[in-house]
C-alpha cells in the first residue's frame, strides 16, 4: 500500500541546512496498523507530512497504492489526498460553527457529492463512531473524546485507502485515549490501513507494528503482540 525508498528531506534554516530524513526505507502492507515513534526532532512529523502529501521529499520515491507520488501541483495533490487519505489530528481540526454532521460531511462536499447523499453518508459514519445523538451539536458542546470521534468519522467518510493519525490521543485523558484507540482498532479490523504517530508507549502497543525513528533514520521496526485497548479501561 505504501512504499518508501531512500527518502531524504532537508530544510534551510537561515544559512544552515537541517537534514531531517536521512534515507528512510519503509513499506506498509494493506490492512496494517502501524505506529511511528520518536522523540521531538526525530523526523516523524516530516515523514507523516510527506505520506500525507503535505510536503515532498528531496530525494527518493514514495508510491501509494501503486501510484507514484511525485512533482504534484497543489490541485493534483489535493485530489490524491481526497482519494487516498483520511487525516486525524491531535487538535481535532473541526470547524467550530458547523455541527458534527456537517463536519463529517465536509470532505464529501469537496468531492462534489450531492447534499442529501453526503448527509446520509455522514450520518452513517457518525453512527459508526457512536455519535448519532450528537449529530446536530457544535464542537464546543462535545467532550474531547467526542470531538476526536467526529474527526475519525470525517476522516473515514470519503472511504480513504489509508488513515493517517498524528498524535490522535495527545489531547485526551487516559480513559478517553483508550476508548479512541478501541475505535481505531475496530476500524483496522475491518481492513483499513492505519498509521499513527505517537510518543506514548502504551498507545503504540495497541498497534501491530512499531517503527522507531531517531535523528532521521529508522532504528527499529518490529511487529508486536497487539494490546487490546479496552483491556486497559
PDB file of C-alpha atoms in Angstrom:
ATOM      1  CA  UNK A   1       0.000   0.000   0.000  1.00  0.00           C
ATOM      2  CA  UNK A   2       2.839   2.391   0.939  1.00  0.00           C
ATOM      3  CA  UNK A   3       6.381   2.052  -0.435  1.00  0.00           C
ATOM      4  CA  UNK A   4       9.092   4.500   0.505  1.00  0.00           C
ATOM      5  CA  UNK A   5      12.626   4.121  -0.817  1.00  0.00           C
ATOM      6  CA  UNK A   6      15.706   6.103   0.192  1.00  0.00           C
ATOM      7  CA  UNK A   7      13.723   9.131   1.317  1.00  0.00           C
ATOM      8  CA  UNK A   8      15.668  12.302   2.167  1.00  0.00           C
ATOM      9  CA  UNK A   9      14.357  15.657   3.324  1.00  0.00           C
ATOM     10  CA  UNK A  10      16.253  18.783   4.326  1.00  0.00           C
ATOM     11  CA  UNK A  11      15.144  22.248   5.370  1.00  0.00           C
ATOM     12  CA  UNK A  12      17.018  25.509   5.033  1.00  0.00           C
ATOM     13  CA  UNK A  13      17.225  27.409   8.310  1.00  0.00           C
ATOM     14  CA  UNK A  14      18.945  30.693   7.580  1.00  0.00           C
ATOM     15  CA  UNK A  15      22.375  29.799   6.207  1.00  0.00           C
ATOM     16  CA  UNK A  16      22.224  26.250   7.619  1.00  0.00           C
ATOM     17  CA  UNK A  17      20.639  23.118   6.209  1.00  0.00           C
ATOM     18  CA  UNK A  18      18.865  20.732   8.545  1.00  0.00           C
ATOM     19  CA  UNK A  19      18.877  17.154   7.199  1.00  0.00           C
ATOM     20  CA  UNK A  20      15.665  15.761   8.766  1.00  0.00           C
ATOM     21  CA  UNK A  21      15.148  12.434   6.965  1.00  0.00           C
ATOM     22  CA  UNK A  22      18.290  10.546   6.009  1.00  0.00           C
ATOM     23  CA  UNK A  23      17.435   7.695   3.675  1.00  0.00           C
ATOM     24  CA  UNK A  24      14.204   6.193   5.008  1.00  0.00           C
ATOM     25  CA  UNK A  25      13.092   2.821   3.636  1.00  0.00           C
ATOM     26  CA  UNK A  26       9.617   1.879   4.774  1.00  0.00           C
ATOM     27  CA  UNK A  27       6.781  -0.295   3.459  1.00  0.00           C
ATOM     28  CA  UNK A  28       3.276  -0.719   4.797  1.00  0.00           C
ATOM     29  CA  UNK A  29       1.020  -3.517   3.563  1.00  0.00           C
ATOM     30  CA  UNK A  30      -2.719  -3.116   3.143  1.00  0.00           C
ATOM     31  CA  UNK A  31      -4.572  -3.590   6.414  1.00  0.00           C
ATOM     32  CA  UNK A  32      -1.623  -2.899   8.722  1.00  0.00           C
ATOM     33  CA  UNK A  33      -1.909  -0.833  11.914  1.00  0.00           C
ATOM     34  CA  UNK A  34       1.486   0.824  12.412  1.00  0.00           C
ATOM     35  CA  UNK A  35       2.719   3.318  14.987  1.00  0.00           C
ATOM     36  CA  UNK A  36       5.627   5.675  14.306  1.00  0.00           C
ATOM     37  CA  UNK A  37       7.529   6.738  17.394  1.00  0.00           C
ATOM     38  CA  UNK A  38      10.451   9.020  18.065  1.00  0.00           C
ATOM     39  CA  UNK A  39      11.426  11.953  20.208  1.00  0.00           C
ATOM     40  CA  UNK A  40      10.873  15.545  19.124  1.00  0.00           C
ATOM     41  CA  UNK A  41      13.104  16.253  16.122  1.00  0.00           C
ATOM     42  CA  UNK A  42      13.377  12.585  15.084  1.00  0.00           C
ATOM     43  CA  UNK A  43      11.631  13.255  11.760  1.00  0.00           C
ATOM     44  CA  UNK A  44       8.288  11.556  12.452  1.00  0.00           C
ATOM     45  CA  UNK A  45       6.169  14.647  11.682  1.00  0.00           C
ATOM     46  CA  UNK A  46       8.143  15.288   8.495  1.00  0.00           C
ATOM     47  CA  UNK A  47       7.611  11.677   7.430  1.00  0.00           C
ATOM     48  CA  UNK A  48       3.885  11.946   8.148  1.00  0.00           C
ATOM     49  CA  UNK A  49       3.670  15.204   6.154  1.00  0.00           C
ATOM     50  CA  UNK A  50       5.309  13.505   3.166  1.00  0.00           C
ATOM     51  CA  UNK A  51       2.999  10.491   3.487  1.00  0.00           C
ATOM     52  CA  UNK A  52       0.081  12.942   3.666  1.00  0.00           C
ATOM     53  CA  UNK A  53       1.258  14.812   0.539  1.00  0.00           C
ATOM     54  CA  UNK A  54       1.545  17.990   2.585  1.00  0.00           C
ATOM     55  CA  UNK A  55       5.282  18.073   1.843  1.00  0.00           C
ATOM     56  CA  UNK A  56       7.580  16.474  -0.723  1.00  0.00           C
ATOM     57  CA  UNK A  57      10.879  14.658  -0.305  1.00  0.00           C
ATOM     58  CA  UNK A  58      14.100  15.997  -1.834  1.00  0.00           C
ATOM     59  CA  UNK A  59      15.234  12.553  -2.893  1.00  0.00           C
ATOM     60  CA  UNK A  60      13.849   9.011  -3.012  1.00  0.00           C
ATOM     61  CA  UNK A  61      10.471   7.634  -4.039  1.00  0.00           C
ATOM     62  CA  UNK A  62       7.012   7.369  -2.493  1.00  0.00           C
ATOM     63  CA  UNK A  63       4.387   5.083  -4.011  1.00  0.00           C
ATOM     64  CA  UNK A  64       0.849   4.944  -2.623  1.00  0.00           C
ATOM     65  CA  UNK A  65      -1.466   2.147  -3.768  1.00  0.00           C
ATOM     66  CA  UNK A  66       0.640   1.742  -6.914  1.00  0.00           C
ATOM     67  CA  UNK A  67       0.627   5.473  -7.741  1.00  0.00           C
ATOM     68  CA  UNK A  68       3.985   7.332  -7.696  1.00  0.00           C
ATOM     69  CA  UNK A  69       3.629  10.498  -5.607  1.00  0.00           C
ATOM     70  CA  UNK A  70       5.989  12.954  -7.230  1.00  0.00           C
ATOM     71  CA  UNK A  71       6.032  16.536  -8.543  1.00  0.00           C
ATOM     72  CA  UNK A  72       2.359  17.065  -7.781  1.00  0.00           C
ATOM     73  CA  UNK A  73       0.903  20.510  -8.143  1.00  0.00           C
ATOM     74  CA  UNK A  74      -1.426  21.550  -5.313  1.00  0.00           C
ATOM     75  CA  UNK A  75      -4.565  20.726  -7.291  1.00  0.00           C
ATOM     76  CA  UNK A  76      -3.487  17.145  -8.030  1.00  0.00           C
ATOM     77  CA  UNK A  77      -2.081  16.711  -4.501  1.00  0.00           C
ATOM     78  CA  UNK A  78      -5.464  17.803  -3.089  1.00  0.00           C
ATOM     79  CA  UNK A  79      -7.273  15.373  -5.388  1.00  0.00           C
ATOM     80  CA  UNK A  80      -4.993  12.484  -4.358  1.00  0.00           C
ATOM     81  CA  UNK A  81      -5.366  13.391  -0.668  1.00  0.00           C
ATOM     82  CA  UNK A  82      -9.154  13.288  -1.058  1.00  0.00           C
ATOM     83  CA  UNK A  83      -8.992   9.967  -2.881  1.00  0.00           C
ATOM     84  CA  UNK A  84      -6.408   8.114  -0.822  1.00  0.00           C
ATOM     85  CA  UNK A  85      -6.075   9.618   2.647  1.00  0.00           C
ATOM     86  CA  UNK A  86      -8.006  10.382   5.797  1.00  0.00           C
ATOM     87  CA  UNK A  87      -6.415  12.605   8.455  1.00  0.00           C
ATOM     88  CA  UNK A  88      -6.912  12.649  12.231  1.00  0.00           C
ATOM     89  CA  UNK A  89      -5.119  15.354  14.252  1.00  0.00           C
ATOM     90  CA  UNK A  90      -4.290  15.882  17.921  1.00  0.00           C
ATOM     91  CA  UNK A  91      -6.243  19.161  17.921  1.00  0.00           C
ATOM     92  CA  UNK A  92      -9.272  17.633  16.087  1.00  0.00           C
ATOM     93  CA  UNK A  93      -9.361  20.467  13.478  1.00  0.00           C
ATOM     94  CA  UNK A  94     -13.142  20.665  13.498  1.00  0.00           C
ATOM     95  CA  UNK A  95     -14.931  23.743  12.165  1.00  0.00           C
ATOM     96  CA  UNK A  96     -16.460  25.401  15.237  1.00  0.00           C
ATOM     97  CA  UNK A  97     -19.544  26.884  13.605  1.00  0.00           C
ATOM     98  CA  UNK A  98     -20.561  23.640  11.855  1.00  0.00           C
ATOM     99  CA  UNK A  99     -22.446  20.772  13.502  1.00  0.00           C
ATOM    100  CA  UNK A 100     -20.863  17.376  13.996  1.00  0.00           C
ATOM    101  CA  UNK A 101     -22.850  16.133  10.990  1.00  0.00           C
ATOM    102  CA  UNK A 102     -21.684  18.979   8.741  1.00  0.00           C
ATOM    103  CA  UNK A 103     -18.072  18.494   9.860  1.00  0.00           C
ATOM    104  CA  UNK A 104     -18.200  14.830   8.849  1.00  0.00           C
ATOM    105  CA  UNK A 105     -19.878  15.681   5.526  1.00  0.00           C
ATOM    106  CA  UNK A 106     -17.289  18.327   4.570  1.00  0.00           C
ATOM    107  CA  UNK A 107     -14.830  16.093   2.609  1.00  0.00           C
ATOM    108  CA  UNK A 108     -17.786  14.750   0.613  1.00  0.00           C
ATOM    109  CA  UNK A 109     -18.749  18.310  -0.326  1.00  0.00           C
ATOM    110  CA  UNK A 110     -15.269  18.757  -1.800  1.00  0.00           C
ATOM    111  CA  UNK A 111     -15.743  15.529  -3.724  1.00  0.00           C
ATOM    112  CA  UNK A 112     -18.864  17.029  -5.329  1.00  0.00           C
ATOM    113  CA  UNK A 113     -21.355  14.675  -3.690  1.00  0.00           C
ATOM    114  CA  UNK A 114     -24.969  15.908  -3.604  1.00  0.00           C
ATOM    115  CA  UNK A 115     -26.158  17.286  -0.257  1.00  0.00           C
ATOM    116  CA  UNK A 116     -28.744  14.600   0.542  1.00  0.00           C
ATOM    117  CA  UNK A 117     -26.318  11.795  -0.203  1.00  0.00           C
ATOM    118  CA  UNK A 118     -23.441  13.314   1.729  1.00  0.00           C
ATOM    119  CA  UNK A 119     -25.589  13.956   4.811  1.00  0.00           C
ATOM    120  CA  UNK A 120     -26.871  10.373   4.733  1.00  0.00           C
ATOM    121  CA  UNK A 121     -23.344   9.082   4.446  1.00  0.00           C
ATOM    122  CA  UNK A 122     -22.044  11.404   7.172  1.00  0.00           C
ATOM    123  CA  UNK A 123     -24.835  10.217   9.483  1.00  0.00           C
ATOM    124  CA  UNK A 124     -23.883   6.587   8.802  1.00  0.00           C
ATOM    125  CA  UNK A 125     -20.285   7.340   9.872  1.00  0.00           C
ATOM    126  CA  UNK A 126     -21.424   9.237  12.974  1.00  0.00           C
ATOM    127  CA  UNK A 127     -23.448   6.126  13.819  1.00  0.00           C
ATOM    128  CA  UNK A 128     -20.302   4.026  13.323  1.00  0.00           C
ATOM    129  CA  UNK A 129     -18.464   6.073  15.972  1.00  0.00           C
ATOM    130  CA  UNK A 130     -21.480   6.061  18.318  1.00  0.00           C
ATOM    131  CA  UNK A 131     -22.479   9.717  17.973  1.00  0.00           C
ATOM    132  CA  UNK A 132     -25.824   9.721  16.135  1.00  0.00           C
ATOM    133  CA  UNK A 133     -27.467  11.540  19.051  1.00  0.00           C
ATOM    134  CA  UNK A 134     -24.873  14.329  18.810  1.00  0.00           C
ATOM    135  CA  UNK A 135     -25.222  14.987  15.070  1.00  0.00           C
ATOM    136  CA  UNK A 136     -26.686  18.489  15.483  1.00  0.00           C
ATOM    137  CA  UNK A 137     -24.296  19.604  18.226  1.00  0.00           C
ATOM    138  CA  UNK A 138     -21.466  22.080  17.649  1.00  0.00           C
ATOM    139  CA  UNK A 139     -17.884  21.105  18.586  1.00  0.00           C
ATOM    140  CA  UNK A 140     -17.926  23.319  21.723  1.00  0.00           C
ATOM    141  CA  UNK A 141     -20.812  21.189  23.024  1.00  0.00           C
ATOM    142  CA  UNK A 142     -18.760  17.984  22.728  1.00  0.00           C
ATOM    143  CA  UNK A 143     -16.150  16.428  25.014  1.00  0.00           C
ATOM    144  CA  UNK A 144     -12.582  15.860  23.770  1.00  0.00           C
ATOM    145  CA  UNK A 145     -13.289  12.201  23.107  1.00  0.00           C
ATOM    146  CA  UNK A 146     -16.456  13.033  21.187  1.00  0.00           C
ATOM    147  CA  UNK A 147     -14.592  15.610  19.090  1.00  0.00           C
ATOM    148  CA  UNK A 148     -11.981  13.016  18.178  1.00  0.00           C
ATOM    149  CA  UNK A 149     -14.717  10.547  17.235  1.00  0.00           C
ATOM    150  CA  UNK A 150     -16.232  13.184  14.941  1.00  0.00           C
ATOM    151  CA  UNK A 151     -12.771  13.743  13.443  1.00  0.00           C
ATOM    152  CA  UNK A 152     -12.376   9.991  12.861  1.00  0.00           C
ATOM    153  CA  UNK A 153     -15.833   9.805  11.241  1.00  0.00           C
ATOM    154  CA  UNK A 154     -14.867  12.734   8.995  1.00  0.00           C
ATOM    155  CA  UNK A 155     -11.597  11.012   8.046  1.00  0.00           C
ATOM    156  CA  UNK A 156     -13.454   7.813   7.147  1.00  0.00           C
ATOM    157  CA  UNK A 157     -16.375   9.410   5.284  1.00  0.00           C
ATOM    158  CA  UNK A 158     -14.516   9.655   1.979  1.00  0.00           C
ATOM    159  CA  UNK A 159     -13.510   5.957   2.259  1.00  0.00           C
ATOM    160  CA  UNK A 160      -9.743   6.543   2.188  1.00  0.00           C
ATOM    161  CA  UNK A 161      -7.191   3.810   1.491  1.00  0.00           C
ATOM    162  CA  UNK A 162      -5.044   4.963   4.421  1.00  0.00           C
ATOM    163  CA  UNK A 163      -5.844   6.719   7.693  1.00  0.00           C
ATOM    164  CA  UNK A 164      -3.038   8.961   9.000  1.00  0.00           C
ATOM    165  CA  UNK A 165      -3.370   9.898  12.663  1.00  0.00           C
ATOM    166  CA  UNK A 166      -0.999  12.471  14.182  1.00  0.00           C
ATOM    167  CA  UNK A 167      -0.973  12.077  17.994  1.00  0.00           C
ATOM    168  CA  UNK A 168      -4.718  11.241  17.948  1.00  0.00           C
ATOM    169  CA  UNK A 169      -4.800  10.750  21.723  1.00  0.00           C
ATOM    170  CA  UNK A 170      -2.418  13.603  22.607  1.00  0.00           C
ATOM    171  CA  UNK A 171      -5.138  15.946  23.895  1.00  0.00           C
ATOM    172  CA  UNK A 172      -7.168  13.265  25.721  1.00  0.00           C
ATOM    173  CA  UNK A 173      -7.102  11.746  29.192  1.00  0.00           C
ATOM    174  CA  UNK A 174      -6.058   8.110  29.550  1.00  0.00           C
ATOM    175  CA  UNK A 175      -9.523   6.549  29.664  1.00  0.00           C
ATOM    176  CA  UNK A 176     -10.723   8.544  26.631  1.00  0.00           C
ATOM    177  CA  UNK A 177      -7.470   7.765  24.792  1.00  0.00           C
ATOM    178  CA  UNK A 178      -8.067   4.051  25.194  1.00  0.00           C
ATOM    179  CA  UNK A 179     -11.677   4.392  24.008  1.00  0.00           C
ATOM    180  CA  UNK A 180     -10.457   6.206  20.882  1.00  0.00           C
ATOM    181  CA  UNK A 181      -7.816   3.514  20.347  1.00  0.00           C
ATOM    182  CA  UNK A 182     -10.510   0.837  20.684  1.00  0.00           C
ATOM    183  CA  UNK A 183     -12.381   2.561  17.849  1.00  0.00           C
ATOM    184  CA  UNK A 184      -9.183   2.746  15.752  1.00  0.00           C
ATOM    185  CA  UNK A 185      -8.526  -0.974  16.381  1.00  0.00           C
ATOM    186  CA  UNK A 186     -12.069  -1.849  15.238  1.00  0.00           C
ATOM    187  CA  UNK A 187     -11.660   0.245  12.063  1.00  0.00           C
ATOM    188  CA  UNK A 188      -8.373  -1.547  11.382  1.00  0.00           C
ATOM    189  CA  UNK A 189     -10.022  -4.949  11.902  1.00  0.00           C
ATOM    190  CA  UNK A 190     -12.368  -4.060   9.033  1.00  0.00           C
ATOM    191  CA  UNK A 191      -9.276  -3.951   6.797  1.00  0.00           C
ATOM    192  CA  UNK A 192      -8.338  -0.257   6.855  1.00  0.00           C
ATOM    193  CA  UNK A 193      -4.641   0.631   6.730  1.00  0.00           C
ATOM    194  CA  UNK A 194      -3.775   2.996   9.606  1.00  0.00           C
ATOM    195  CA  UNK A 195      -0.581   4.844  10.584  1.00  0.00           C
ATOM    196  CA  UNK A 196      -0.376   6.561  13.959  1.00  0.00           C
ATOM    197  CA  UNK A 197       2.328   8.973  15.068  1.00  0.00           C
ATOM    198  CA  UNK A 198       2.575   8.844  18.860  1.00  0.00           C
ATOM    199  CA  UNK A 199       5.090   9.406  21.639  1.00  0.00           C
ATOM    200  CA  UNK A 200       3.095   7.284  24.093  1.00  0.00           C
ATOM    201  CA  UNK A 201       4.341   3.707  24.506  1.00  0.00           C
ATOM    202  CA  UNK A 202       1.014   2.348  25.766  1.00  0.00           C
ATOM    203  CA  UNK A 203      -0.720   3.717  22.634  1.00  0.00           C
ATOM    204  CA  UNK A 204       1.978   2.263  20.347  1.00  0.00           C
ATOM    205  CA  UNK A 205       1.491  -1.156  21.937  1.00  0.00           C
ATOM    206  CA  UNK A 206      -2.146  -1.052  20.792  1.00  0.00           C
ATOM    207  CA  UNK A 207      -0.934  -1.158  17.167  1.00  0.00           C
ATOM    208  CA  UNK A 208       0.512  -4.232  15.431  1.00  0.00           C
ATOM    209  CA  UNK A 209       3.888  -2.819  14.448  1.00  0.00           C
ATOM    210  CA  UNK A 210       6.131  -0.143  15.967  1.00  0.00           C
ATOM    211  CA  UNK A 211       8.607   1.866  13.882  1.00  0.00           C
ATOM    212  CA  UNK A 212      11.142   3.918  15.854  1.00  0.00           C
ATOM    213  CA  UNK A 213      12.785   6.957  14.294  1.00  0.00           C
ATOM    214  CA  UNK A 214      15.868   8.667  15.648  1.00  0.00           C
ATOM    215  CA  UNK A 215      17.763  11.537  14.006  1.00  0.00           C
ATOM    216  CA  UNK A 216      16.069  10.926  10.672  1.00  0.00           C
ATOM    217  CA  UNK A 217      16.677   7.180  10.376  1.00  0.00           C
ATOM    218  CA  UNK A 218      14.647   4.116  11.345  1.00  0.00           C
ATOM    219  CA  UNK A 219      16.475   2.430  14.225  1.00  0.00           C
ATOM    220  CA  UNK A 220      13.889  -0.246  14.937  1.00  0.00           C
ATOM    221  CA  UNK A 221      10.923  -1.712  13.057  1.00  0.00           C
ATOM    222  CA  UNK A 222       9.143  -4.655  14.656  1.00  0.00           C
ATOM    223  CA  UNK A 223       5.807  -6.404  14.798  1.00  0.00           C
ATOM    224  CA  UNK A 224       4.331  -6.550  18.301  1.00  0.00           C
ATOM    225  CA  UNK A 225       1.644  -8.543  20.078  1.00  0.00           C
ATOM    226  CA  UNK A 226      -1.189  -6.062  19.983  1.00  0.00           C
ATOM    227  CA  UNK A 227      -2.674  -4.992  23.310  1.00  0.00           C
ATOM    228  CA  UNK A 228      -6.431  -4.581  23.067  1.00  0.00           C
ATOM    229  CA  UNK A 229      -7.344  -1.034  24.102  1.00  0.00           C
ATOM    230  CA  UNK A 230     -10.343  -1.873  26.254  1.00  0.00           C
ATOM    231  CA  UNK A 231      -8.392  -4.351  28.389  1.00  0.00           C
ATOM    232  CA  UNK A 232      -6.981  -1.194  29.989  1.00  0.00           C
ATOM    233  CA  UNK A 233     -10.220   0.634  30.659  1.00  0.00           C
TER     234      UNK A 233
END
